[in-house]
CSV table of C-alpha atoms (C1' of nucleotides) in Angstrom, one decimal:
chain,number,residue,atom,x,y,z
A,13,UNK,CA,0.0,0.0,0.0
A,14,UNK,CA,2.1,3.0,-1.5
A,15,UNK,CA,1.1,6.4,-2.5
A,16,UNK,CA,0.4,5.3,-6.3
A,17,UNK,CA,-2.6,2.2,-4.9
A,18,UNK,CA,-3.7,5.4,-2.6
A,19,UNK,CA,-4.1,7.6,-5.9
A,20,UNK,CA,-5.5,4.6,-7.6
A,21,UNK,CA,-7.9,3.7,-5.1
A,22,UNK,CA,-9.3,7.6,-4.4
A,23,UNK,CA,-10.0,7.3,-8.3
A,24,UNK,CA,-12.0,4.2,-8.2
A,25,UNK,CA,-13.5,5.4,-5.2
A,26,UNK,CA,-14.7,8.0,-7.1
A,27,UNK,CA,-15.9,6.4,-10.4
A,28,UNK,CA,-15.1,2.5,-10.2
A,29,UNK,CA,-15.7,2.5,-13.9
A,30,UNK,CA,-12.8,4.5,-14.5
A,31,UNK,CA,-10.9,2.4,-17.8
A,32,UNK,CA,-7.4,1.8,-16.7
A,33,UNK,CA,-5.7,3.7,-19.3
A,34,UNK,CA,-7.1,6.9,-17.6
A,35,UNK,CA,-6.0,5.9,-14.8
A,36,UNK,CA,-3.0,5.8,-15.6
A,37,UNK,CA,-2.3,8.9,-17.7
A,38,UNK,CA,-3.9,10.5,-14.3
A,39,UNK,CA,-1.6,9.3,-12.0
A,40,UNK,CA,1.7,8.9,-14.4
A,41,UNK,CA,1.9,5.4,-15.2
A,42,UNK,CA,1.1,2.2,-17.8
A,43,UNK,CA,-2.4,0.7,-18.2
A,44,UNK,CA,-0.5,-2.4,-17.3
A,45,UNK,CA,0.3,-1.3,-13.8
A,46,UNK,CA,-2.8,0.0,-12.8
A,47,UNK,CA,-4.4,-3.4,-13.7
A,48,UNK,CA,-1.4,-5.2,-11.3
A,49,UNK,CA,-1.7,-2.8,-8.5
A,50,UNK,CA,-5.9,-3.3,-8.8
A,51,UNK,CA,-5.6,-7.0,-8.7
A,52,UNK,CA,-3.6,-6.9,-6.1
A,53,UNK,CA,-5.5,-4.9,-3.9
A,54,UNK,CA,-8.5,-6.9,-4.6
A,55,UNK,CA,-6.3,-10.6,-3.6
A,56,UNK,CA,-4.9,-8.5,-0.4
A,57,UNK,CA,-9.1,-7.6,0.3
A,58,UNK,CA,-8.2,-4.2,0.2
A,59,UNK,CA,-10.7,-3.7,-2.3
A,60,UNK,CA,-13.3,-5.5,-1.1
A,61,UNK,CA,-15.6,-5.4,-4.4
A,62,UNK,CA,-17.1,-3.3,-7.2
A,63,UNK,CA,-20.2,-2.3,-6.2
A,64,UNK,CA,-23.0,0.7,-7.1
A,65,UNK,CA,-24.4,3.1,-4.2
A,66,UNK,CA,-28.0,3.3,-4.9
A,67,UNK,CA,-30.3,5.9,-3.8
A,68,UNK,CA,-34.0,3.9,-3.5
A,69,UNK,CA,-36.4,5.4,-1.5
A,70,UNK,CA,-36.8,2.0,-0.1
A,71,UNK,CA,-37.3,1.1,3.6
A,72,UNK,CA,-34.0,-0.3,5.2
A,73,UNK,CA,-34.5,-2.4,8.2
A,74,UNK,CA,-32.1,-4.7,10.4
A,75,UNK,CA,-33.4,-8.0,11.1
A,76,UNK,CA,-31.8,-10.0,14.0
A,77,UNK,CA,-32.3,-14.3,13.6
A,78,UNK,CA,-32.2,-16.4,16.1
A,79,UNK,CA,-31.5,-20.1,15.0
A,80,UNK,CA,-31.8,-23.3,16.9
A,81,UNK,CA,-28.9,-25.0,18.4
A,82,UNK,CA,-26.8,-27.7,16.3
A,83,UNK,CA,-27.9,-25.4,13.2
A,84,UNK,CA,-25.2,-24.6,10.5
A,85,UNK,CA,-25.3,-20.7,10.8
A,86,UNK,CA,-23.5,-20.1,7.9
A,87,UNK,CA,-25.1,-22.7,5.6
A,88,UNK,CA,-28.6,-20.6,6.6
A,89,UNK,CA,-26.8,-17.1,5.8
A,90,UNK,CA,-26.1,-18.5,2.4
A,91,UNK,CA,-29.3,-19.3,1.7
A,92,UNK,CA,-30.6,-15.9,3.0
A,93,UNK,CA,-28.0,-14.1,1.1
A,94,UNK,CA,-29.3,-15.1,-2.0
A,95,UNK,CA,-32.9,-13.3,-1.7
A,96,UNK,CA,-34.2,-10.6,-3.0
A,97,UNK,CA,-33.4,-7.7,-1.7
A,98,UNK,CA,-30.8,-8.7,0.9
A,99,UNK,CA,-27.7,-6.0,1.6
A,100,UNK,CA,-25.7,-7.9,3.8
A,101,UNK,CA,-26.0,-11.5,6.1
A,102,UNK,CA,-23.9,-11.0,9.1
A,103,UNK,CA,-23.5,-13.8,11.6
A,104,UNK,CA,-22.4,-11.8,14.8
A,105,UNK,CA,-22.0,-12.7,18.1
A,106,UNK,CA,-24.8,-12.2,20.8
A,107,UNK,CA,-27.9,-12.9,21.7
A,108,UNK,CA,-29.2,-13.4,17.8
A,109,UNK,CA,-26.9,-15.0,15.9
A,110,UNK,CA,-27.6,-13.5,12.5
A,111,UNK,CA,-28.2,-10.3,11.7
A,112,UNK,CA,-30.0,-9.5,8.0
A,113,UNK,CA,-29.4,-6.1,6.4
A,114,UNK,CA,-32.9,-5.4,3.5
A,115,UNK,CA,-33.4,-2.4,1.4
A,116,UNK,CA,-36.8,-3.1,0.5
A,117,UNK,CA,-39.4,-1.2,-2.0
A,118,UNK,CA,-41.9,-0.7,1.0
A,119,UNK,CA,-42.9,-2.1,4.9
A,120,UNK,CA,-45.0,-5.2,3.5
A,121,UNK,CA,-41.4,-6.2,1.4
A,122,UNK,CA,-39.6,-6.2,5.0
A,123,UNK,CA,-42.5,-7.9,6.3
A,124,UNK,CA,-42.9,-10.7,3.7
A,125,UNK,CA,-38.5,-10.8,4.3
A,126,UNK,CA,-39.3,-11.4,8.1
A,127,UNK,CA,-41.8,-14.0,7.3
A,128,UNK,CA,-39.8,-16.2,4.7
A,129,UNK,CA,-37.3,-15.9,7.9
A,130,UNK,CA,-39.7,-17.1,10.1
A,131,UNK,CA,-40.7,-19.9,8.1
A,132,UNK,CA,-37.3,-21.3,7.7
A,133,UNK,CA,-37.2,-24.4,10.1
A,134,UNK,CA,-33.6,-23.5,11.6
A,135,UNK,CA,-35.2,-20.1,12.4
A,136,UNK,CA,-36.6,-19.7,16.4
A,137,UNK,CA,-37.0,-16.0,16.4
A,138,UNK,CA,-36.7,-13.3,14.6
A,139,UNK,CA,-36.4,-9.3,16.3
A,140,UNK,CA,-37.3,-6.7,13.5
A,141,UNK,CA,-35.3,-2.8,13.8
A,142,UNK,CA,-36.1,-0.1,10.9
A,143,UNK,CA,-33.3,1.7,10.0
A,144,UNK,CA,-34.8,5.4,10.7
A,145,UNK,CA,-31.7,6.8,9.1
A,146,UNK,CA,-28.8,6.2,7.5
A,147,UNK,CA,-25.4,8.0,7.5
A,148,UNK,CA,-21.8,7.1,6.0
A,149,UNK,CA,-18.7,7.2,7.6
B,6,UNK,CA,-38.6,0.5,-11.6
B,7,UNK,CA,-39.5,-3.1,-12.7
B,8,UNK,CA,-38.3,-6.4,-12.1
B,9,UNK,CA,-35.7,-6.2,-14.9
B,10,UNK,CA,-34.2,-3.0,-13.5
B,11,UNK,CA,-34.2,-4.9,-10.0
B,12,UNK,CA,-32.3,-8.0,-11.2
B,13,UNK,CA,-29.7,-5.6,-12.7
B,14,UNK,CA,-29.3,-3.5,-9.9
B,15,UNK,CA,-29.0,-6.9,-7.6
B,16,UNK,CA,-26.5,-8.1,-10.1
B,17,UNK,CA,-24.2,-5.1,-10.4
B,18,UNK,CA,-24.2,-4.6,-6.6
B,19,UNK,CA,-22.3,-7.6,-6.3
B,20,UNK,CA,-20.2,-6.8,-8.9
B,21,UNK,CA,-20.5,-3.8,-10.6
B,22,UNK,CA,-18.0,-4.6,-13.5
B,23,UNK,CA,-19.5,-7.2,-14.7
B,24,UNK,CA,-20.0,-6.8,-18.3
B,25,UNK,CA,-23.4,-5.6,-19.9
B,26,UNK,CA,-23.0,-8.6,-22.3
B,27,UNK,CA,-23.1,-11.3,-19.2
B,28,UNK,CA,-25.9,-9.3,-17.4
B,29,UNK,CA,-28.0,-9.3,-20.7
B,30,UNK,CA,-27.0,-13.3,-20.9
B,31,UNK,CA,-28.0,-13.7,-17.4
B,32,UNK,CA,-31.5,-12.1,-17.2
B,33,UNK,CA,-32.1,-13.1,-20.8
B,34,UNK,CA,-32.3,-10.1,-23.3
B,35,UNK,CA,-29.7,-8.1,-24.8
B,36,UNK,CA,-26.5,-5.5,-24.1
B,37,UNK,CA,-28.1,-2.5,-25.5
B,38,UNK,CA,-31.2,-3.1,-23.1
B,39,UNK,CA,-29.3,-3.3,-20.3
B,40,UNK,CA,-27.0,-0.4,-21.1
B,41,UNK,CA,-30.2,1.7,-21.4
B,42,UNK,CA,-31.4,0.8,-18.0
B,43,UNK,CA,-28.5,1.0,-16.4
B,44,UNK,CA,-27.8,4.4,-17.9
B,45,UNK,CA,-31.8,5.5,-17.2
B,46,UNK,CA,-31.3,4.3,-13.5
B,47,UNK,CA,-28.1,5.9,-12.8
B,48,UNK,CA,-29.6,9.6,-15.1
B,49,UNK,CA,-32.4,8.9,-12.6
B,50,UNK,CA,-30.4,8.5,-9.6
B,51,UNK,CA,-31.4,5.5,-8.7
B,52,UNK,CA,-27.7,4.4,-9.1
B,53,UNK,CA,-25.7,7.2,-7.3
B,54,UNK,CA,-22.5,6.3,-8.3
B,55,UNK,CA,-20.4,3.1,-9.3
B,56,UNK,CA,-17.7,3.0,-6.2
B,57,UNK,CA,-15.6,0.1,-4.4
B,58,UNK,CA,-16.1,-1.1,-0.9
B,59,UNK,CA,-12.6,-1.2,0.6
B,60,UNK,CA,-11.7,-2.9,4.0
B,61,UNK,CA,-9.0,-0.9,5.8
B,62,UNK,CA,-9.4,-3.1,9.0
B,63,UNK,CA,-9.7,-7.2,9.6
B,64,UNK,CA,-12.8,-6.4,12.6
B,65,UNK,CA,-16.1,-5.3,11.7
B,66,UNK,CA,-18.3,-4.9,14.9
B,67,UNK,CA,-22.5,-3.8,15.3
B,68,UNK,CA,-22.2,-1.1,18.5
B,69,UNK,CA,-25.9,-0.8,19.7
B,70,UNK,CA,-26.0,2.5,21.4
B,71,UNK,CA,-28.8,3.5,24.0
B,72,UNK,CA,-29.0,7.6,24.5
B,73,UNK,CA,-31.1,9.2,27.0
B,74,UNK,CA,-34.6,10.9,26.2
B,75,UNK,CA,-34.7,14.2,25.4
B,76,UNK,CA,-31.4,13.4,23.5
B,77,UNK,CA,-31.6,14.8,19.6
B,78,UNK,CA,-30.7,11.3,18.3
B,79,UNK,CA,-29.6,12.9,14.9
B,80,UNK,CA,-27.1,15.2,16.4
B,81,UNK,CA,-25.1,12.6,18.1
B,82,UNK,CA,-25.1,10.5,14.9
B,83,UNK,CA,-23.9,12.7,13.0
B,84,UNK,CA,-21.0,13.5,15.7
B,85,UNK,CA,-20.2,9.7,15.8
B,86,UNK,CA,-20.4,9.4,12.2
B,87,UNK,CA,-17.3,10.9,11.8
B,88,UNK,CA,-15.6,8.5,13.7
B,89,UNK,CA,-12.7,7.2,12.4
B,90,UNK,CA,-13.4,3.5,11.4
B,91,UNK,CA,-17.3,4.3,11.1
B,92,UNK,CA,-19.0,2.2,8.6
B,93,UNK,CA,-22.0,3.0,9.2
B,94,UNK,CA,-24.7,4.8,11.7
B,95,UNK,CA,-28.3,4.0,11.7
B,96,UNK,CA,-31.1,5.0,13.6
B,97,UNK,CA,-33.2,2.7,14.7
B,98,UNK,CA,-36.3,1.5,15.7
B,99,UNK,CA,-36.1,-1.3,18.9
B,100,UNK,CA,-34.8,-0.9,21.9
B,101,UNK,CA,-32.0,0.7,21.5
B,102,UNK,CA,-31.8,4.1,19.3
B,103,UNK,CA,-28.2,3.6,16.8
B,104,UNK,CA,-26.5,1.5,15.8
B,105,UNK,CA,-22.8,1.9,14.6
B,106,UNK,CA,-21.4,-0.2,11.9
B,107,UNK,CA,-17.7,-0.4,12.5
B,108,UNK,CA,-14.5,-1.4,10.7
B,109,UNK,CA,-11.4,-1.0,12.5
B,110,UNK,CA,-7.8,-3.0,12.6
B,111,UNK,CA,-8.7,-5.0,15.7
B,112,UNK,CA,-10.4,-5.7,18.6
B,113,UNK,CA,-8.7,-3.1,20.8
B,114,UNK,CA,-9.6,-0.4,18.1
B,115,UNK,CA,-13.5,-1.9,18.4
B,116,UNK,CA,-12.7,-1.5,22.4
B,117,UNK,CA,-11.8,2.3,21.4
B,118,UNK,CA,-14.9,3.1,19.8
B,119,UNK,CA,-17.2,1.2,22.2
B,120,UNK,CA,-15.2,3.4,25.2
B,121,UNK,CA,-15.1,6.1,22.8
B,122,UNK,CA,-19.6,5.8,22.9
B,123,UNK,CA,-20.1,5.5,26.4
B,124,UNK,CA,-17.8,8.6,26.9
B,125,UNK,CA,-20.5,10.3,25.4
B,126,UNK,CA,-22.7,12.1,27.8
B,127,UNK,CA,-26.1,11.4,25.9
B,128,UNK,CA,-25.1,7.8,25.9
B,129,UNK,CA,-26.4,5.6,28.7
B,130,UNK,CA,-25.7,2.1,27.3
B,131,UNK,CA,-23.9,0.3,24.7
B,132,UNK,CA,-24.7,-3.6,23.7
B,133,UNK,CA,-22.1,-4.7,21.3
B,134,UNK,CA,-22.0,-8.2,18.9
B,135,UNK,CA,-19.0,-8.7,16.4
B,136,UNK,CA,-19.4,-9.4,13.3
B,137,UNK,CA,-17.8,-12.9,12.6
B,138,UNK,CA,-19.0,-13.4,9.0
B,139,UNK,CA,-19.9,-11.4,6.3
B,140,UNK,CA,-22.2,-12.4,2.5
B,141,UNK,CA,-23.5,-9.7,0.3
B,142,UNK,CA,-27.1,-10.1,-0.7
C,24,DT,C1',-56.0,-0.2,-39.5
C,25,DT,C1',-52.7,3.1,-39.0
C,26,DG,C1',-49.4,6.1,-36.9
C,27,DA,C1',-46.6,7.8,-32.9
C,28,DG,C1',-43.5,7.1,-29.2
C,29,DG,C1',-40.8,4.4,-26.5
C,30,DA,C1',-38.2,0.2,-25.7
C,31,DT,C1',-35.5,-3.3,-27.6
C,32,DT,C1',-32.4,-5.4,-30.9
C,33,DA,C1',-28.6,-5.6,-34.3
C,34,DC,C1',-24.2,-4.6,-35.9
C,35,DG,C1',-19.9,-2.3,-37.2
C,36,DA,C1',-16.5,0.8,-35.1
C,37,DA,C1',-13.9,2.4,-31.2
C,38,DA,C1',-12.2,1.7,-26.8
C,39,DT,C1',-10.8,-1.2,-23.1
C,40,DT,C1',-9.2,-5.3,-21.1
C,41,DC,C1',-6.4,-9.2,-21.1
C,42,DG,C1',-2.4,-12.5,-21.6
C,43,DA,C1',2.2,-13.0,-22.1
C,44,DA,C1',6.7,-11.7,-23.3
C,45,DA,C1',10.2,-8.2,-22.8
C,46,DT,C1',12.3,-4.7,-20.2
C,47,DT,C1',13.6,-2.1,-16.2
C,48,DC,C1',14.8,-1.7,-11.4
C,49,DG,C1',16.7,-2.7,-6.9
C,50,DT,C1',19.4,-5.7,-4.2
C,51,DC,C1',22.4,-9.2,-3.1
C,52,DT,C1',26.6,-11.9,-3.9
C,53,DT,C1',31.0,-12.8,-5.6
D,4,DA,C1',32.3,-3.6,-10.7
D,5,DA,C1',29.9,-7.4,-12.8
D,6,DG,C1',26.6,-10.8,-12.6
D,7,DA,C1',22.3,-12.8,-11.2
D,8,DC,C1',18.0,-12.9,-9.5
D,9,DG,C1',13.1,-11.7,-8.4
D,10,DA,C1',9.7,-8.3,-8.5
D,11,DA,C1',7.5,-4.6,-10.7
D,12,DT,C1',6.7,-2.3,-14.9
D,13,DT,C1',6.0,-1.7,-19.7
D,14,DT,C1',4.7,-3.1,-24.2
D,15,DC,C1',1.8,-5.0,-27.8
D,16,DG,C1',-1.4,-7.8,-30.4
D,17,DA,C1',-5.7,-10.3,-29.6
D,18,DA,C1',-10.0,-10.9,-27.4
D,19,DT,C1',-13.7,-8.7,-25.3
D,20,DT,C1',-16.6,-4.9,-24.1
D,21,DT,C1',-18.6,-0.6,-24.9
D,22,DC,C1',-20.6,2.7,-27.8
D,23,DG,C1',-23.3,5.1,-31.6
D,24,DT,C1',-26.9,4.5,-34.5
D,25,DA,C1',-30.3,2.7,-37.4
D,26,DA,C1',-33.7,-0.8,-37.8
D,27,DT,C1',-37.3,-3.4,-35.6
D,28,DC,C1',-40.8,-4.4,-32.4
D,29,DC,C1',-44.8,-3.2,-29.1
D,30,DT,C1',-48.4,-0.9,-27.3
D,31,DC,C1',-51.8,2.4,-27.1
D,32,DA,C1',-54.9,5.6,-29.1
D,33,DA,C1',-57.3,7.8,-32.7
DNA sequence: TTGAGGATTACGAAATTCGAAATTCGTCTT
DNA sequence: AAGACGAATTTCGAATTTCGTAATCCTCAA
């Protein structure tokens, strides 16, 4: 992590659609560097992934699952990671045991979310928190 | 807003460079489709910008934070979301009133913003879970 | 039925990404 | 100083993707 991934990175930051080749006439090197210096910052996890930053006007809400003992919490936040409108599956320590990030279109989308939780035979309890508000670090 | 423009936007927030040619393959019609949506979603703002999520620290950790009544909840969220090593900050609906989405190197930098909370004279409890696993929806 | 308007598709051209080989650079050893 | 070695960088042609635009398809209304 040297000064030229820092440029890089505050660029794709930026705009992650940014073609190498600008990239590199912005910060003084070869198209073939940039693409090095960006794989390896996405092996090292540095990048973390390529994503968009939407703006819905969609309800966000945290949902907190509680699964029964000798349950394979991760093979259940696999299958809940691959619904609809699922941000992030934690599993976290505490009382729950996994936490379910939604960006949904409206309250009855969270709601039907909480019930296909609910309905999952792993699942004992669920504990439903709207996100009011939202700010970035 | 329809379904098509949903199955994009759940495609390209896992990985937003993946080409228009293997999202058209993948929800079944064709590049210059889905390079009109995308480009009407992101001219509508839907899609606020295409970015990377980078991981500066190894610990992610959910801070629930309790503040008294009378307290103007968005004030101190806005204070703590410029914490260094602040994800995130929600307010919530539940018991408790925010919670803090952090990222930091380790487990004594999650100890310093937990401390960092309860410092806080309109904070009367903290509950804290970490994050031992993460999926993207 | 016909026409208008919007969305979708088709397709060649331009731009970007990719793979791999060649080159440069820094450092160590003799 | 010369040589050797590995890592990083650069180069370049090929493959892939994006882009511009024109043609086509749909749907609705007159």
């Amino acid at each position: 992590m040297d000064d030229l991934d820092r440029e890089i990175l505050s660029i794709l930051r930026r705009d992650a659609r940014t073609p190498y080749t600008e990239i590199a006439d912005r910060v003084g090197t070869s198209e073939g560097t940039v693409r090095n210096r960006v794989e390896r910052l996405v092996e090292d996890g540095v990048i973390e992934r390529f994503t968009v930053a939407t703006r819905t006007g969609n309800v966000k809400a945290m949902i907190e699952v509680s699964v029964d003992v000798n349950v394979d919490t991760a093979e259940v936040s696999d299958r809940i990671a691959d619904w609809q409108e699922v941000d992030f599956v934690w599993q976290v320590s505490g009382e729950e045991d996994i936490v379910v990030v939604v960006d949904a279109a409206d309250t009855d989308a969270v709601n039907g979310l909480i019930t296909q939780a609910r309905e999952l035979e792993e699942v004992v309890g669920t504990k439903t928190r709207l996100i009011l508000n939202e700010r970035v670090g």
